[in-house]
PDB file of C-alpha atoms in Angstrom:
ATOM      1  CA  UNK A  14       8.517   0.483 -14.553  1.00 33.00           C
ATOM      2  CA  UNK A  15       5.393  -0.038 -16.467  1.00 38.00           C
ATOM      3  CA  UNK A  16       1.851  -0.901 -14.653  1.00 40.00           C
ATOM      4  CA  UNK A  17       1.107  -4.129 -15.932  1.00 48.00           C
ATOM      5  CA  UNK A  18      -2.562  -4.844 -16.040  1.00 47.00           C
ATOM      6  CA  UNK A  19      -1.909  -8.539 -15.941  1.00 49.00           C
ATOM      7  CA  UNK A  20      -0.381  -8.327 -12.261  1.00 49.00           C
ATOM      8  CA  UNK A  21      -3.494  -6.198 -10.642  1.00 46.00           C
ATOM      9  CA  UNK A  22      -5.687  -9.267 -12.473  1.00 51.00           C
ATOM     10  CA  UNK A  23      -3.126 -11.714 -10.695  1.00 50.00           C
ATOM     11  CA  UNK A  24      -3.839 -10.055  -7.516  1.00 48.00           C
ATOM     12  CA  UNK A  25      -7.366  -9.710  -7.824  1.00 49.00           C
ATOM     13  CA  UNK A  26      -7.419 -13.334  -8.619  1.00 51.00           C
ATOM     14  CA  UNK A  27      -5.117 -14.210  -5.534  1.00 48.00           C
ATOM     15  CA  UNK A  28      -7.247 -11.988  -2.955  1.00 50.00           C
ATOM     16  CA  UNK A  29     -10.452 -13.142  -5.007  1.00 47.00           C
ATOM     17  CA  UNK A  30     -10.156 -16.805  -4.219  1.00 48.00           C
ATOM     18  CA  UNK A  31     -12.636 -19.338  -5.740  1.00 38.00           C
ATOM     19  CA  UNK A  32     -15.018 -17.444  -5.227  1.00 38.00           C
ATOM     20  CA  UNK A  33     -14.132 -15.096  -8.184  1.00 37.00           C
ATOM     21  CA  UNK A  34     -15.420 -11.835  -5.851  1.00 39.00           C
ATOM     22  CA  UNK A  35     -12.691  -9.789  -4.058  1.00 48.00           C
ATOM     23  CA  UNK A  36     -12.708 -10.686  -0.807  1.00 72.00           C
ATOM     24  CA  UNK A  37     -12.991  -7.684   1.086  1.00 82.00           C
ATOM     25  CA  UNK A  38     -13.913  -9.332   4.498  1.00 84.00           C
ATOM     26  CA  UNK A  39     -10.142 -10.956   4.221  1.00 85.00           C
ATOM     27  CA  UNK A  40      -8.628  -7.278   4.530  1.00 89.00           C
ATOM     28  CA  UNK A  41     -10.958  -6.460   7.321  1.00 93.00           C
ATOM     29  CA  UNK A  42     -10.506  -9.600   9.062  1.00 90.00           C
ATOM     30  CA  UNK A  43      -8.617  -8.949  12.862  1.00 91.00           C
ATOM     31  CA  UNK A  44      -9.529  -4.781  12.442  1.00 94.00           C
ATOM     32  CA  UNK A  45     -10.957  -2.688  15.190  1.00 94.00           C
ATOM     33  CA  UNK A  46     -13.291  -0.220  14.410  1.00 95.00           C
ATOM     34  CA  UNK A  47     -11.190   2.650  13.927  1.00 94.00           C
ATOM     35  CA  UNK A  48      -8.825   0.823  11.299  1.00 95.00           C
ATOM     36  CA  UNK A  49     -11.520  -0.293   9.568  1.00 96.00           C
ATOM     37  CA  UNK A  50     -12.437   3.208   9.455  1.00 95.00           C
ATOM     38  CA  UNK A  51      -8.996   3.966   8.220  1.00 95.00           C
ATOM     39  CA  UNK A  52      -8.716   1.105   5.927  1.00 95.00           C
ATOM     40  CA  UNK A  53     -12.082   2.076   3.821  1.00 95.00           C
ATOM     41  CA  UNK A  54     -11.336   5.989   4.221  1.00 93.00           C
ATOM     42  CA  UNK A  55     -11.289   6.968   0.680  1.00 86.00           C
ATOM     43  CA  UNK A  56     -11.648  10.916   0.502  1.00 86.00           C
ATOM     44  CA  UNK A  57      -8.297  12.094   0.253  1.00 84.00           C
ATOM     45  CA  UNK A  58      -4.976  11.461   1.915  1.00 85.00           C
ATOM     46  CA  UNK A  59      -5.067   9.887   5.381  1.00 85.00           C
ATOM     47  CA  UNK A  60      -1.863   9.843   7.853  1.00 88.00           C
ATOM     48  CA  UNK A  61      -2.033   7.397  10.546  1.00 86.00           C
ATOM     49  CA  UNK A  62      -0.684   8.493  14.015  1.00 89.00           C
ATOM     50  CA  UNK A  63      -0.884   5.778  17.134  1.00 90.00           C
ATOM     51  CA  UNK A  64       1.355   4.521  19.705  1.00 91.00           C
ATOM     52  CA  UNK A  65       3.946   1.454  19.141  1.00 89.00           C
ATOM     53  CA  UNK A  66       2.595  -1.928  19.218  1.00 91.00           C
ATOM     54  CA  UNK A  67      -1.153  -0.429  17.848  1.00 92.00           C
ATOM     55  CA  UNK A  68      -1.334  -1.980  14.260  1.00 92.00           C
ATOM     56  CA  UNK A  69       0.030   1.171  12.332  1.00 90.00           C
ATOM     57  CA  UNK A  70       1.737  -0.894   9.744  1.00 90.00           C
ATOM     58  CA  UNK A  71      -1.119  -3.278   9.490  1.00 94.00           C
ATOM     59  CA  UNK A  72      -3.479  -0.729   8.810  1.00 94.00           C
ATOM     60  CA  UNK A  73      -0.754   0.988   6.398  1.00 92.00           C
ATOM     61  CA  UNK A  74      -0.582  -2.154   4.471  1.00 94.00           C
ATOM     62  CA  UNK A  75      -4.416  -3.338   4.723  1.00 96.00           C
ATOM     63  CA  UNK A  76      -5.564   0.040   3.286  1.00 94.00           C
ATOM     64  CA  UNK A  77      -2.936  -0.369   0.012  1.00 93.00           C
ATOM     65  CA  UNK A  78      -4.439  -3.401  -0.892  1.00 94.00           C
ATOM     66  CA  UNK A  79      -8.163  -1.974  -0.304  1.00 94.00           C
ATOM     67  CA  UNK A  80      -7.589   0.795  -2.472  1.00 92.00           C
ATOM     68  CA  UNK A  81      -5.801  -1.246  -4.881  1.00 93.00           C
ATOM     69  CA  UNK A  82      -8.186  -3.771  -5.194  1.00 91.00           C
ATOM     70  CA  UNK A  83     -11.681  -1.848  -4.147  1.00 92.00           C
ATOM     71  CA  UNK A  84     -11.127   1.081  -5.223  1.00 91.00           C
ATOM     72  CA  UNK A  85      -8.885   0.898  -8.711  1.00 90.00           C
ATOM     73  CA  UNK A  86      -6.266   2.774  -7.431  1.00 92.00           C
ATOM     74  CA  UNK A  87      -2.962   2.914  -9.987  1.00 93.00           C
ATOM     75  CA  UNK A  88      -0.417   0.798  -7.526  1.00 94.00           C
ATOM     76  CA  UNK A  89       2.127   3.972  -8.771  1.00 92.00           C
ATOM     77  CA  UNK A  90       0.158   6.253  -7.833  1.00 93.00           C
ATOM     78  CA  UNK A  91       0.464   5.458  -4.112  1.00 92.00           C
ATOM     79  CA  UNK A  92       3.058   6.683  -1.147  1.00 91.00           C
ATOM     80  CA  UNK A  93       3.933   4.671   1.846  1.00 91.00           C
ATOM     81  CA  UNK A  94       6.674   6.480   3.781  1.00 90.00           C
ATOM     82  CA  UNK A  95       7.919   5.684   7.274  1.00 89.00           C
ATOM     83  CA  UNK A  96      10.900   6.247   9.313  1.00 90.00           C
ATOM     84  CA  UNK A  97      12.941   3.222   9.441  1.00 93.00           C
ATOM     85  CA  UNK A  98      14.458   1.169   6.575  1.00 95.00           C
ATOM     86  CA  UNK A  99      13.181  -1.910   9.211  1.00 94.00           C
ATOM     87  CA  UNK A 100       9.786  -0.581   8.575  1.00 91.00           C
ATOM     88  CA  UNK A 101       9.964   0.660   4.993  1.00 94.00           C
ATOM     89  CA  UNK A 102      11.264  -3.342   4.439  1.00 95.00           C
ATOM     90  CA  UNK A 103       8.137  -4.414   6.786  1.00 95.00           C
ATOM     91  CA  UNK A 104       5.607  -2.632   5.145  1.00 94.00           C
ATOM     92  CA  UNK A 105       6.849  -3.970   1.488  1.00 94.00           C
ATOM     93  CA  UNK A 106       6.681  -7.379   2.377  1.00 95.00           C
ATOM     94  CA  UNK A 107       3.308  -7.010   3.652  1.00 94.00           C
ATOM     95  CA  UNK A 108       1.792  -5.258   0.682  1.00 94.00           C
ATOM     96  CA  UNK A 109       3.440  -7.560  -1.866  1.00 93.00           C
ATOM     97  CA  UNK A 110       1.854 -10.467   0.558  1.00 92.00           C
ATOM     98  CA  UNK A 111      -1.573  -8.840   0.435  1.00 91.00           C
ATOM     99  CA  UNK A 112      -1.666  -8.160  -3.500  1.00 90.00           C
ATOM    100  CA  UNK A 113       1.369  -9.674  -4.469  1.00 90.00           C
ATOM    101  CA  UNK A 114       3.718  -7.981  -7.279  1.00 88.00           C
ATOM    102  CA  UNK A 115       1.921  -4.603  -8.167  1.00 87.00           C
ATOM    103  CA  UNK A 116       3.201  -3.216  -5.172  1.00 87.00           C
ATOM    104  CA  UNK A 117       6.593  -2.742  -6.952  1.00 89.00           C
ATOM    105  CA  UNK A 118       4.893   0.107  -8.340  1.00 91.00           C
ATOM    106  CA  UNK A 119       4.642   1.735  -5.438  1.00 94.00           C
ATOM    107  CA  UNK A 120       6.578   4.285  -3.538  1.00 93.00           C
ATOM    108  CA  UNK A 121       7.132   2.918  -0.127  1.00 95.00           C
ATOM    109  CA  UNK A 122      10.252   3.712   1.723  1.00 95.00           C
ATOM    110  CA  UNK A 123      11.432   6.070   4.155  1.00 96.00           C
ATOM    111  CA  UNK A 124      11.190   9.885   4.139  1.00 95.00           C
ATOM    112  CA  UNK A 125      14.815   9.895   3.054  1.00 96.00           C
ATOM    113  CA  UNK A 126      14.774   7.496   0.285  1.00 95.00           C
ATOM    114  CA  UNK A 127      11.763   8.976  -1.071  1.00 94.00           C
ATOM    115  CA  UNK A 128      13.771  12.363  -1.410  1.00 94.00           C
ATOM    116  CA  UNK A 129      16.610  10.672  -3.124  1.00 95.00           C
ATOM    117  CA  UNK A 130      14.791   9.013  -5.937  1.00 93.00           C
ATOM    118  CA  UNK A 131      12.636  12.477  -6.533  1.00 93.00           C
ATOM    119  CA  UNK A 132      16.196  14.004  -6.407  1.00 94.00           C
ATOM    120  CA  UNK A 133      17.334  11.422  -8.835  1.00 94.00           C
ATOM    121  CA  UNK A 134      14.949  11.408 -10.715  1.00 93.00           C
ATOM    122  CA  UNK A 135      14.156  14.671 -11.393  1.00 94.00           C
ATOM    123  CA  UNK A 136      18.342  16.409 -10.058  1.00 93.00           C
ATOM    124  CA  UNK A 137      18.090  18.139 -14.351  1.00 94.00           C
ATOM    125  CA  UNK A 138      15.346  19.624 -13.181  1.00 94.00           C
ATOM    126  CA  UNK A 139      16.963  21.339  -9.695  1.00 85.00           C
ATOM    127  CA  UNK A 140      19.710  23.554 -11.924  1.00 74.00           C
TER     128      UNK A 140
END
């Protein structure tokens, strides 16, 4: 699947509001200090490790859309992966919410599916 810049402008627009300026405070909005922390962290890969109930998957999802539309980052170019399909379904819904149909791009799923479709993908490759 091709990026389409069209869709990030769609979901700039959408997360933009009238106001034509990305509204940043919107994906901070209901964040402790720590996940804002993890939300904005933007030097290298970040894994998130807290308790059930704690806001993993919100912070997951929040920091896709910041560093989608914040920080430019190519929508294929990022990996969501979790243990449960539940979750993997969970954490799609709530990135295609946030920045709406870029995130089809993106690799979210669970550590299993991930390793199939690199399998697929790339199985003339294996010998």
């Amino acid at each position: 699947m091709n990026f389409d810049q069209t869709d990030t402008r769609k979901s700039r627009e959408y997360l933009a509001g009238s106001t034509g300026q990305i509204a940043s405070d919107a994906l901070l909005d209901g964040l402790n200090p720590q996940q804002v922390q993890a939300v904005q962290h933007h030097e290298g890969p970040l894994l998130i490790l807290a308790g059930a109930g704690s806001g993993k998957t919100r912070v997951i999802t929040h920091r896709v859309a910041w560093l989608v539309s914040q920080l430019d980052v190519h929508p294929s170019s990022i990996l969501a992966i979790t243990f449960t399909n539940k979750a993997a379904a969970e954490m799609k819904s709530r990135i295609n919410e946030l920045i709406g149909s870029v995130s089809q791009t993106m690799w979210i799923g669970t550590f299993h599916a991930m390793m199939m479709r690199i399998l697929r993908r790339y199985a003339d490759r294996i010998g």
